[in-house]
Amino acid sequence: MSQTYSLRRWGADFFELLGSMRFAVSLLMFICVASLIGTVLQQNQAPGSYIDQFGPFWFAVFDKFSIYHVYNSWWFLLIMAFLVVSTSICLIRNAPKMVRDASSFREYIRGNSLRSFHHRVESASTLAPAESQKRVQQWLTGQGYKFKLRQDGESVLIAAKKGSANRYGYIFAHAAIVVICIGGLLDSELPIRLQVWLGKTPITQNMLISQVPASGRLPAANLSFRANMLVPEGSESSNGIVTVNNGVLVQPLPFALTLKKFSVSYYSTGMPSNFQSDVEVTDLATGKKFDRTIKVNEPLRYRGVTVYQSSFDDGGSKLQMVGYPLAGPNDKPFTVDGTVGKSTEITMGSGAKAGKLEVDLSGLRTINVENLSGNVAPQPKPILAEVASVTGSAAPAKNKDLHNVGPSVQYRIIGRDGQAHEFNNYMLPIKLDDHSVFLAGVRDNPNQNYRYLRIPADADNSVADFMRLRAALYDPVMRAEAAGRFAARNANSGLQQPLLQKAAEGAMEAFSKGGFDAIVEKVPADQREKVLGFAVPMIQLSLTELRDIEHEKAGLPPIQHVGPEGQAANTWIQLALLAMANLPDYPAPVFLALKGFDHVQASVFQVARSPGKNAVYLGCVLLVLGVFSMFYIRDRRIWVWVKPQGQGSEMLAAMTSQRRTLDFQHEFERFKDAIKRLST
């Protein structure tokens, strides 16, 4: 029995705590702190950005508590749920009493009780009790009071009240908190998470939407969701993709969208200023079709679902590229065709040494506006980041350092080290330091900036001359011939020529295998600068000879080495020397140059069903009514006893209010004066 009593007592205490004001205020404090974190710390960013900002240790700690998506974290939703429960209990317990108190006139108060009121007044009158009662009632009606009479023998009690709606303000304010929190919970990830807990399994593999099993699909009548949908031009989609943890769920829609045309306009800087989608909407239940234009600030609302123009992306552009081998003496380019978003396979080498290489074509950017001031290497933004930076209300300020450097292609290759690397190659040469170069970017993961290999452009604005020179450097016969020409031009005597030729040939061979590091790897550290001071000019001059030989064998016009053309040729060799020194660190056996493309646009929509929005609107209305009622409507009550006294009457009156402010004191003084006037 004692144990049962303790459990009941514990349950009663817990229920009392849930419905207490201190518990609700504590929950509100936690919600305010969480909201502050969500405001200060940018939410829903890539994990790498948080690792760079906080380091691996604190990233793991913060990730445990979902600090990076606070508003959908388990603990924030739990606090919201407890706040709903706590406020609801408080409302259920107190609302009936508030309603009864607001409707009650409290007419059963005794005369002796009125004498204990601080704000009271007594007055004797020569008027008959009926006449005094009539005058008091007329005054109360004129002041906006409602009243009720209670006869007690020959005496009459007039109980009056005004401003009872103040009590309803408490109910409205607390109901507003409940309604707003419920609306927030409805529009959060809670409905999706509940379905995951009940058996839905997020998809983590790559598969077609038609192949997704029932466990990876949400019901079409799902209460609320927020999903993304990518639709290429000329294509149709009726499913959204909901991201859950490390996977996705498919959300069927009650209609299908066909993207007929995607339009984008640009500022003078080349940055997108506005974009919109012309779509055809097909109702899947009735077959009804209609056209609509979806803009950034003009969403489509149909069948309880809102479709927002979120961003844009590539919809499967057709790419025509040229592949240049980066290993061995092979200098013959080959064509590579593919589609953005798909993989293509190329064959490297020939005969027994032939091998397959899979290239994942991940993106095409037709416009790249970069800040080329201070010789800064371009770092193209993702589409979403670019859109976020330009969707303001005004065009960005003009910047003479912003230039459209043309299209670029992004792809992934498994490198020589077995790791997948991302590549970003520009289609056109870019002028850096007054030199035209092709940029071949590479990075190990999406959280890094691209590192760029600068390949000098030739007279035809291509990389062909550089690639032929690279292949010639790998040819032992051509290296020997170039070293011989170098020695013949630069040896002081016939005895030095064989030694100089051998040194040049050995330096070029080592350079072709490992760049400058291969030349000095066996040299003591204090001697490396001296060795490079001799070897680098020798390799540069040897490359000049090698380029001449390569042009002769290819039947190309000879290179001029005097005058302005000679200076340009010398600069080109210097750039080529630096590029070849970095080639051993380029983690791919092939360089892909973008030759042409057939651009296909795709629109990225955000589709949402948010029933909580209307609940939040209702909650805001209730909150305004509640705050207005509590702070601007004052509850005032008056009691007047009218008793016969001799030939006249006697009046005992009292006045009270919830908030005894200075205004109430002034109102009581006016009431006291009115009672004295009514007595005469």
XYZ file of C-alpha atoms in Angstrom:
680
model
C 0.000 0.000 0.000
C 2.844 2.333 0.827
C 4.456 1.671 -2.547
C 1.167 2.268 -4.396
C 0.670 5.505 -2.489
C 4.216 6.632 -3.369
C 3.639 5.933 -7.063
C 0.378 7.849 -6.993
C 2.022 10.696 -5.136
C 4.898 10.726 -7.626
C 2.446 10.762 -10.532
C 0.465 13.591 -8.972
C 3.641 15.615 -8.379
C 4.780 15.043 -11.948
C 1.382 16.061 -13.303
C 1.494 19.154 -11.104
C 4.963 19.996 -12.422
C 3.844 19.602 -16.042
C 1.004 22.047 -15.534
C 2.986 24.576 -13.505
C 4.001 28.001 -14.689
C 7.649 27.530 -13.647
C 7.973 24.448 -15.873
C 6.478 26.241 -18.896
C 8.759 29.261 -18.374
C 11.791 26.952 -18.136
C 10.823 25.311 -21.439
C 10.401 28.722 -23.059
C 13.885 29.658 -21.849
C 15.370 26.552 -23.504
C 13.497 27.313 -26.727
C 14.871 30.873 -26.694
C 18.434 29.566 -26.240
C 17.962 27.054 -29.066
C 16.538 29.769 -31.316
C 19.522 31.957 -30.509
C 21.876 29.130 -31.524
C 19.927 28.590 -34.746
C 20.130 32.309 -35.533
C 23.834 32.794 -34.782
C 25.076 29.515 -36.287
C 24.252 29.065 -39.969
C 22.110 25.952 -40.301
C 22.099 22.999 -42.730
C 25.549 23.577 -44.214
C 27.957 20.931 -45.522
C 29.715 19.039 -42.681
C 33.110 20.116 -44.017
C 32.400 23.783 -43.352
C 31.648 23.011 -39.691
C 34.763 20.840 -39.385
C 36.877 23.711 -40.737
C 35.205 26.123 -38.317
C 35.201 24.092 -35.090
C 37.602 21.209 -35.664
C 36.850 17.454 -35.649
C 36.354 17.129 -31.867
C 33.792 19.891 -31.381
C 32.144 18.994 -34.677
C 31.459 15.507 -33.311
C 30.164 16.931 -30.019
C 27.859 19.459 -31.703
C 26.711 16.887 -34.238
C 25.637 14.591 -31.393
C 23.131 17.244 -30.334
C 22.208 18.238 -33.910
C 23.354 21.823 -33.388
C 23.681 22.224 -37.171
C 19.924 21.716 -37.682
C 18.563 22.847 -34.339
C 14.945 23.341 -35.324
C 14.547 19.707 -36.381
C 16.730 18.171 -33.684
C 15.193 15.521 -31.454
C 15.690 17.530 -28.264
C 14.176 20.734 -29.700
C 11.105 18.844 -30.904
C 10.887 17.149 -27.491
C 10.962 20.522 -25.729
C 8.252 21.785 -28.079
C 6.135 18.721 -27.333
C 6.558 19.171 -23.567
C 5.641 22.846 -23.899
C 2.442 21.873 -25.722
C 1.589 19.344 -23.005
C 2.460 21.709 -20.144
C 0.519 24.653 -21.545
C -2.432 22.423 -22.444
C -2.631 21.059 -18.886
C -2.414 24.562 -17.488
C -5.128 25.705 -19.882
C -7.426 22.754 -19.121
C -7.042 23.286 -15.378
C -7.555 27.034 -15.327
C -9.721 27.914 -18.334
C -13.022 26.718 -16.792
C -12.350 28.758 -13.662
C -11.467 31.777 -15.819
C -14.696 31.443 -17.799
C -16.802 31.060 -14.646
C -15.084 34.016 -13.036
C -15.562 36.181 -16.144
C -19.286 35.392 -16.314
C -19.922 35.624 -12.566
C -21.150 38.872 -10.946
C -20.161 37.676 -7.450
C -23.526 38.867 -6.193
C -23.451 36.791 -3.004
C -20.980 39.010 -1.207
C -22.071 40.262 2.241
C -22.256 43.814 3.373
C -19.736 43.282 6.137
C -17.269 42.006 3.548
C -17.524 45.277 1.623
C -16.298 47.172 4.673
C -13.020 45.240 4.478
C -12.288 46.568 0.961
C -9.634 49.247 0.723
C -11.548 51.173 -1.971
C -14.983 51.703 -0.413
C -17.358 54.542 0.177
C -20.456 55.024 2.417
C -23.155 57.607 1.929
C -26.510 58.459 3.494
C -29.344 59.895 1.421
C -32.801 61.389 2.020
C -34.006 59.604 -1.109
C -36.102 56.477 -0.875
C -34.187 53.188 -1.429
C -35.944 52.600 -4.761
C -34.916 56.030 -6.045
C -31.295 55.550 -4.900
C -31.229 52.138 -6.588
C -32.598 53.613 -9.813
C -29.945 56.375 -9.871
C -27.104 53.920 -9.265
C -28.343 51.637 -12.031
C -28.571 54.547 -14.485
C -25.021 55.650 -13.643
C -23.615 52.109 -14.052
C -25.339 51.718 -17.418
C -23.941 55.041 -18.567
C -20.420 53.941 -17.582
C -20.694 50.677 -19.551
C -21.134 48.333 -16.611
C -23.308 45.238 -16.638
C -25.026 44.528 -13.347
C -27.144 42.036 -11.480
C -29.507 42.585 -8.527
C -29.925 40.498 -5.403
C -32.760 41.230 -3.004
C -31.991 40.608 0.645
C -35.093 41.547 2.624
C -35.588 45.279 2.255
C -31.979 45.750 1.058
C -30.730 45.386 -2.510
C -27.225 44.466 -3.695
C -26.178 45.769 -7.093
C -23.212 43.717 -8.407
C -21.622 45.234 -11.538
C -18.661 44.357 -13.705
C -16.817 45.726 -16.715
C -13.777 44.421 -18.646
C -14.386 40.740 -17.932
C -12.837 39.936 -21.335
C -9.522 40.442 -19.570
C -9.927 36.905 -18.266
C -10.290 35.559 -21.782
C -6.928 37.107 -22.630
C -5.266 34.505 -20.437
C -7.073 31.737 -22.323
C -6.277 33.225 -25.744
C -2.566 33.724 -24.934
C -2.068 30.191 -23.631
C -4.125 28.687 -26.439
C -1.957 30.653 -28.893
C 1.201 29.026 -27.508
C -0.351 25.574 -27.892
C -1.624 26.239 -31.425
C 1.650 27.798 -32.634
C 3.733 24.954 -31.181
C 1.433 22.351 -32.751
C 1.741 24.173 -36.084
C 5.515 24.175 -35.734
C 5.566 20.462 -34.930
C 3.321 19.703 -37.915
C 5.686 21.537 -40.279
C 8.844 20.087 -38.748
C 10.467 16.772 -39.595
C 8.511 15.088 -36.794
C 5.808 13.509 -39.051
C 8.526 12.086 -41.331
C 10.598 10.838 -38.413
C 7.580 9.144 -36.868
C 7.054 7.238 -40.111
C 10.733 6.251 -40.182
C 10.431 4.962 -36.605
C 7.345 3.023 -37.669
C 9.073 1.222 -40.544
C 9.942 3.522 -43.450
C 13.524 2.940 -44.628
C 15.491 5.801 -46.261
C 17.147 4.817 -49.550
C 20.945 5.105 -49.564
C 21.709 3.410 -52.920
C 21.486 4.911 -56.384
C 18.333 3.690 -58.109
C 15.521 4.879 -60.327
C 12.409 6.219 -58.605
C 10.406 3.422 -60.235
C 12.685 0.912 -58.484
C 12.186 2.339 -54.991
C 10.327 -0.193 -52.798
C 7.230 0.632 -50.759
C 9.360 0.968 -47.613
C 11.148 3.911 -49.235
C 7.962 5.725 -50.279
C 5.880 8.043 -48.153
C 2.077 8.002 -48.512
C 0.581 10.424 -51.044
C -1.696 11.788 -48.294
C 1.270 12.498 -46.036
C 0.303 15.095 -43.427
C 3.259 17.392 -44.045
C 6.556 17.292 -45.908
C 9.225 19.449 -47.477
C 10.902 17.881 -50.506
C 13.053 18.775 -53.511
C 12.307 17.977 -57.125
C 14.616 18.381 -60.138
C 12.872 18.533 -63.516
C 14.902 18.869 -66.772
C 13.422 20.797 -69.695
C 10.921 18.642 -71.563
C 10.673 16.145 -68.702
C 7.921 15.334 -66.211
C 8.024 14.471 -62.531
C 5.382 13.693 -59.922
C 7.644 12.768 -57.002
C 9.601 14.801 -54.497
C 12.731 13.681 -52.678
C 12.771 14.059 -48.887
C 16.205 13.938 -47.252
C 16.268 11.894 -44.046
C 19.551 11.410 -42.181
C 21.943 9.893 -44.751
C 19.257 8.719 -47.149
C 16.131 9.841 -48.969
C 12.451 8.972 -49.135
C 10.204 9.399 -52.172
C 7.150 11.610 -51.675
C 4.426 11.132 -54.338
C 2.535 14.289 -55.308
C -1.127 14.607 -56.320
C -0.048 16.176 -59.625
C 2.757 16.001 -62.183
C 4.916 18.906 -63.375
C 6.252 19.103 -66.929
C 8.965 21.727 -67.423
C 8.211 23.299 -70.800
C 10.818 26.062 -70.575
C 13.298 27.396 -68.047
C 14.338 31.047 -68.364
C 17.157 32.847 -66.618
C 18.300 36.460 -66.933
C 21.656 37.859 -65.882
C 23.157 41.040 -64.536
C 25.849 42.810 -66.528
C 28.403 40.971 -64.384
C 27.096 37.651 -65.680
C 25.490 36.670 -62.385
C 21.877 35.379 -62.620
C 19.356 38.030 -61.600
C 16.087 36.150 -62.047
C 14.880 32.751 -63.163
C 11.493 31.182 -63.746
C 9.895 27.977 -64.987
C 7.024 27.586 -67.427
C 5.343 24.352 -66.389
C 2.337 22.268 -67.292
C 0.449 20.899 -64.282
C -1.433 17.601 -64.659
C -3.866 16.542 -61.944
C -3.267 12.810 -61.501
C -6.778 12.202 -60.154
C -8.836 14.040 -62.790
C -6.411 14.394 -65.702
C -6.981 18.156 -65.723
C -4.095 20.145 -67.250
C -3.170 23.808 -67.059
C -0.094 26.000 -67.595
C 1.568 28.089 -64.924
C 4.750 30.131 -64.537
C 6.635 29.585 -61.275
C 8.951 32.405 -60.211
C 11.212 32.929 -57.221
C 8.605 34.891 -55.255
C 5.512 33.520 -57.007
C 5.033 29.842 -56.070
C 2.417 27.433 -57.412
C -0.258 26.366 -54.912
C -2.417 23.409 -55.886
C -4.129 20.545 -54.046
C -2.667 21.640 -50.705
C 0.915 21.539 -52.027
C 3.088 24.617 -52.618
C 5.805 24.499 -55.301
C 8.597 27.060 -54.907
C 11.217 27.969 -57.514
C 14.281 27.051 -55.488
C 17.239 27.053 -57.905
C 18.393 25.575 -61.186
C 20.847 22.928 -62.287
C 22.005 20.933 -65.262
C 19.398 18.609 -66.703
C 21.667 16.190 -68.559
C 23.622 18.291 -71.059
C 25.392 16.443 -73.875
C 29.157 17.002 -73.745
C 31.759 16.705 -76.492
C 35.275 16.546 -75.060
C 38.823 15.823 -76.209
C 41.026 13.566 -74.105
C 44.804 14.088 -73.931
C 46.965 11.323 -72.390
C 49.218 12.500 -69.558
C 51.475 9.439 -69.380
C 53.992 8.035 -71.848
C 54.974 9.289 -75.306
C 51.447 9.003 -76.715
C 50.296 12.426 -77.920
C 47.245 11.456 -79.919
C 44.039 13.025 -78.594
C 40.764 11.124 -78.668
C 37.118 12.142 -78.462
C 34.983 11.570 -75.382
C 31.207 12.024 -75.485
C 28.985 11.878 -72.433
C 25.995 13.215 -70.555
C 26.071 15.260 -67.361
C 24.902 13.151 -64.452
C 26.078 9.889 -66.008
C 29.341 8.004 -66.259
C 31.291 7.303 -69.410
C 34.103 4.822 -69.989
C 37.284 5.576 -71.911
C 40.128 3.288 -72.944
C 43.668 4.340 -72.041
C 46.646 2.803 -73.812
C 46.599 0.098 -76.459
C 47.240 -3.619 -76.819
C 48.099 -5.518 -73.664
C 48.529 -2.285 -71.719
C 45.036 -1.024 -72.534
C 42.889 -0.183 -69.516
C 39.402 1.116 -68.826
C 38.866 4.391 -67.024
C 35.453 5.436 -65.697
C 34.673 9.141 -65.766
C 31.693 10.438 -63.786
C 30.492 13.626 -65.502
C 29.064 15.582 -62.595
C 28.416 19.080 -63.930
C 28.505 21.714 -66.631
C 28.597 25.440 -65.919
C 28.024 27.576 -68.987
C 28.814 30.851 -67.192
C 31.542 31.336 -64.612
C 31.857 34.876 -63.252
C 35.080 35.041 -61.291
C 36.993 37.741 -59.441
C 40.377 37.769 -61.144
C 41.887 40.578 -59.069
C 45.177 39.825 -57.376
C 45.748 36.718 -59.479
C 43.245 34.730 -57.386
C 42.513 31.248 -58.703
C 38.811 30.816 -59.546
C 36.657 28.861 -57.115
C 33.263 28.248 -58.724
C 30.301 28.281 -56.327
C 27.698 25.558 -56.221
C 24.428 26.514 -57.874
C 22.599 26.982 -54.561
C 25.304 29.247 -53.161
C 25.356 31.290 -56.338
C 21.597 31.686 -56.356
C 21.570 32.702 -52.698
C 24.115 35.419 -53.418
C 22.117 37.067 -56.193
C 18.461 36.795 -55.186
C 18.421 40.138 -53.392
C 16.269 43.042 -54.371
C 18.989 44.942 -56.248
C 21.777 44.135 -58.675
C 25.253 43.825 -57.156
C 27.677 46.679 -57.484
C 29.817 46.671 -60.593
C 33.296 45.287 -60.155
C 35.882 45.668 -62.896
C 37.633 42.548 -61.616
C 34.610 40.313 -62.271
C 34.861 38.481 -65.565
C 32.908 35.736 -67.262
C 35.613 33.177 -67.954
C 33.342 30.907 -69.977
C 32.066 27.342 -69.582
C 33.628 24.691 -67.411
C 33.079 20.966 -66.944
C 33.268 19.017 -63.689
C 33.957 15.284 -63.478
C 35.268 12.617 -61.118
C 37.963 10.007 -61.800
C 39.504 7.327 -59.640
C 43.120 8.515 -59.593
C 46.424 6.700 -59.613
C 46.295 6.534 -55.815
C 42.930 4.714 -55.877
C 41.097 7.734 -54.508
C 38.308 9.555 -56.312
C 39.250 13.113 -57.232
C 37.103 15.937 -58.574
C 38.234 17.901 -61.609
C 37.127 21.281 -62.921
C 38.410 22.244 -66.382
C 37.646 25.497 -68.172
C 36.773 25.432 -71.850
C 38.475 28.711 -72.763
C 41.881 30.131 -71.814
C 41.917 32.630 -68.956
C 44.294 35.568 -68.771
C 46.275 35.483 -65.524
C 49.395 37.622 -65.016
C 48.954 38.773 -68.640
C 49.370 35.185 -69.855
C 46.659 33.035 -71.440
C 46.432 29.703 -69.657
C 44.001 26.824 -69.429
C 43.020 25.986 -65.845
C 42.795 22.338 -64.849
C 41.456 22.180 -61.299
C 41.577 19.230 -58.933
C 40.506 18.619 -55.348
C 40.285 15.568 -53.126
C 36.801 16.237 -51.694
C 34.023 18.844 -51.961
C 35.162 20.611 -48.787
C 38.431 21.738 -50.369
C 39.189 24.524 -52.804
C 40.409 23.562 -56.255
C 44.151 23.449 -56.907
C 44.870 24.513 -60.462
C 47.354 23.331 -63.040
C 48.052 26.181 -65.471
C 48.582 24.952 -69.013
C 49.823 27.636 -71.444
C 47.622 28.288 -74.458
C 49.258 28.046 -77.888
C 48.738 30.293 -80.899
C 45.483 28.472 -81.698
C 44.181 28.967 -78.117
C 44.388 25.250 -77.389
C 46.458 22.858 -75.272
C 47.608 20.829 -78.283
C 51.121 22.325 -78.414
C 51.688 21.677 -74.712
C 50.427 18.099 -74.975
C 52.723 17.364 -77.907
C 55.668 18.769 -75.969
C 54.727 16.643 -72.948
C 54.643 13.497 -75.099
C 57.995 14.407 -76.657
C 59.515 14.753 -73.182
C 58.578 11.103 -72.522
C 60.241 9.924 -75.774
C 63.887 8.882 -75.055
C 64.909 9.391 -78.701
C 63.570 12.933 -78.858
C 65.063 13.730 -75.428
C 68.486 12.603 -76.648
C 68.187 14.713 -79.800
C 67.112 17.771 -77.831
C 69.954 17.279 -75.320
C 72.437 17.015 -78.195
C 71.229 20.300 -79.745
C 71.346 21.979 -76.351
C 74.927 20.786 -75.754
C 76.044 21.847 -79.238
C 74.731 25.374 -78.679
C 75.955 25.861 -75.135
C 79.181 23.790 -74.686
C 82.388 25.852 -74.391
C 84.472 23.190 -76.117
C 84.164 19.888 -77.921
C 85.345 18.061 -74.813
C 82.505 19.496 -72.677
C 79.747 18.772 -75.204
C 79.277 14.996 -74.400
C 79.212 15.724 -70.672
C 76.716 18.556 -71.082
C 74.550 16.418 -73.372
C 74.516 13.581 -70.863
C 73.661 15.951 -68.017
C 70.797 17.527 -70.008
C 69.429 14.150 -71.052
C 69.531 12.845 -67.450
C 67.906 16.016 -66.101
C 65.043 15.794 -68.624
C 64.468 12.120 -67.861
C 64.295 12.766 -64.111
C 62.128 15.838 -64.697
C 59.651 13.852 -66.813
C 59.219 11.296 -64.034
C 58.906 13.505 -60.968
C 59.358 17.175 -61.750
C 61.893 19.222 -59.809
C 61.611 16.928 -56.769
C 63.030 14.008 -58.744
C 66.108 16.086 -59.663
C 67.054 16.978 -56.086
C 65.734 13.973 -54.154
C 69.234 12.510 -53.719
C 70.960 15.868 -53.265
C 71.789 17.103 -49.721
C 69.391 19.786 -48.520
C 72.052 22.513 -48.413
C 73.023 21.817 -52.047
C 69.533 21.658 -53.600
C 69.185 25.346 -54.391
C 72.538 25.340 -56.150
C 71.663 22.229 -58.172
C 68.293 23.667 -59.215
C 69.952 26.940 -60.168
C 71.942 24.982 -62.738
C 69.369 22.338 -63.723
C 66.289 24.528 -64.284
C 67.818 26.771 -66.988
C 69.314 23.668 -68.618
C 65.888 21.936 -68.721
C 64.203 25.091 -70.007
C 66.685 25.456 -72.867
C 66.412 21.741 -73.601
C 62.624 22.047 -73.774
C 63.041 24.869 -76.255
C 65.080 22.556 -78.465
C 62.572 19.751 -77.891
C 59.713 21.979 -79.009
C 61.583 22.882 -82.199
C 62.185 19.185 -82.939
C 58.566 18.304 -82.263
C 57.362 21.052 -84.640
C 59.748 19.848 -87.354
C 58.526 16.245 -87.108
C 54.885 17.323 -87.053
C 55.376 19.522 -90.133
C 54.396 22.668 -88.249
C 55.837 26.142 -88.935
C 59.167 26.755 -87.164
C 59.139 28.757 -83.956
C 60.706 32.202 -84.046
C 63.282 32.903 -81.320
C 64.039 36.581 -82.005
C 62.013 39.757 -81.574
C 58.593 39.899 -79.919
C 57.715 36.427 -81.199
C 60.853 35.046 -79.625
C 59.988 36.682 -76.301
C 56.489 35.169 -76.443
C 57.971 31.734 -77.226
C 60.356 32.042 -74.279
C 57.488 32.986 -71.941
C 55.445 30.041 -73.228
C 58.322 27.639 -72.457
C 58.619 29.035 -68.935
C 54.891 28.442 -68.321
C 55.139 24.981 -69.871
C 58.103 24.178 -67.624
C 56.090 25.052 -64.501
C 53.063 23.095 -65.709
C 55.147 19.997 -66.441
C 56.799 20.283 -63.037
C 53.285 19.927 -61.517
C 52.095 17.120 -63.804
C 53.440 14.312 -61.552
C 51.070 15.583 -58.816
C 48.057 15.638 -61.160
C 46.128 12.517 -60.052
C 44.716 11.452 -63.425
C 46.214 9.803 -66.516
C 44.167 11.996 -68.846
C 43.205 15.642 -69.296
C 39.693 16.268 -70.645
C 39.171 19.490 -72.582
C 35.625 20.668 -73.230
C 35.111 21.060 -76.967
C 31.348 21.624 -77.201
C 28.032 20.933 -75.495
C 24.277 20.843 -75.960
C 22.988 22.580 -72.872
C 19.903 21.172 -71.122
C 18.507 23.251 -68.260
C 16.790 21.792 -65.218
C 14.678 23.524 -62.630
C 14.997 22.692 -58.940
C 11.709 23.044 -57.075
C 10.959 22.824 -53.393
C 7.568 21.221 -52.821
C 5.908 21.460 -49.439
C 2.693 20.592 -47.706
C 2.532 22.679 -44.539
C -0.783 22.486 -42.717
C 0.909 23.959 -39.674
C 1.105 27.297 -41.474
C -2.610 27.943 -40.988
C -2.337 26.841 -37.379
C 0.479 29.342 -36.844
C -1.620 32.104 -38.423
C -4.506 31.221 -36.101
C -2.121 31.150 -33.146
C -0.818 34.614 -34.033
C -4.374 35.973 -34.112
C -5.102 34.381 -30.732
C -1.838 35.759 -29.337
C -2.687 39.304 -30.459
C -6.168 39.003 -28.952
C -4.762 37.554 -25.745
C -2.060 40.176 -25.287
C -4.507 42.981 -26.116
C -7.082 41.608 -23.663
C -4.609 41.135 -20.814
C -2.818 44.464 -21.144
C -5.421 46.851 -22.534
C -8.677 45.609 -20.966
C -8.961 46.243 -17.217
C -11.314 44.120 -15.142
C -13.300 46.301 -12.690
C -16.048 45.270 -10.288
C -18.455 47.358 -8.206
C -20.831 46.375 -5.408
C -23.438 48.755 -4.011
C -25.660 47.905 -1.029
C -28.787 50.050 -0.846
C -30.516 49.803 2.544
C -33.413 51.764 3.990
C -32.535 54.153 6.830
C -35.391 55.997 8.456
C -37.210 58.023 5.785
C -34.213 57.788 3.451
C -31.585 55.255 2.441
C -27.977 54.297 3.061
C -25.467 53.184 0.389
C -22.324 51.113 1.014
C -20.191 50.712 -2.144
C -16.827 49.108 -2.952
C -14.699 48.915 -6.076
C -11.848 46.560 -7.005
C -9.636 45.579 -9.958
C -6.966 43.012 -10.749
C -4.381 45.741 -11.316
C -4.624 48.625 -8.919
C -2.792 51.177 -10.969
C -2.807 54.953 -10.791
C -5.581 54.984 -13.405
C -7.677 52.755 -11.176
C -7.146 55.125 -8.266
C -8.386 58.039 -10.385
C -11.375 55.988 -11.520
C -12.243 55.167 -7.918
C -12.147 58.850 -7.001
C -14.610 59.558 -9.802
C -16.802 56.689 -8.586
C -16.727 58.014 -5.027
C -17.752 61.475 -6.205
C -20.547 59.923 -8.270
C -21.918 58.033 -5.232
C -21.984 61.245 -3.203
C -23.774 63.095 -6.005
C -26.305 60.293 -6.395
C -27.081 60.527 -2.678
C -28.280 64.133 -2.912
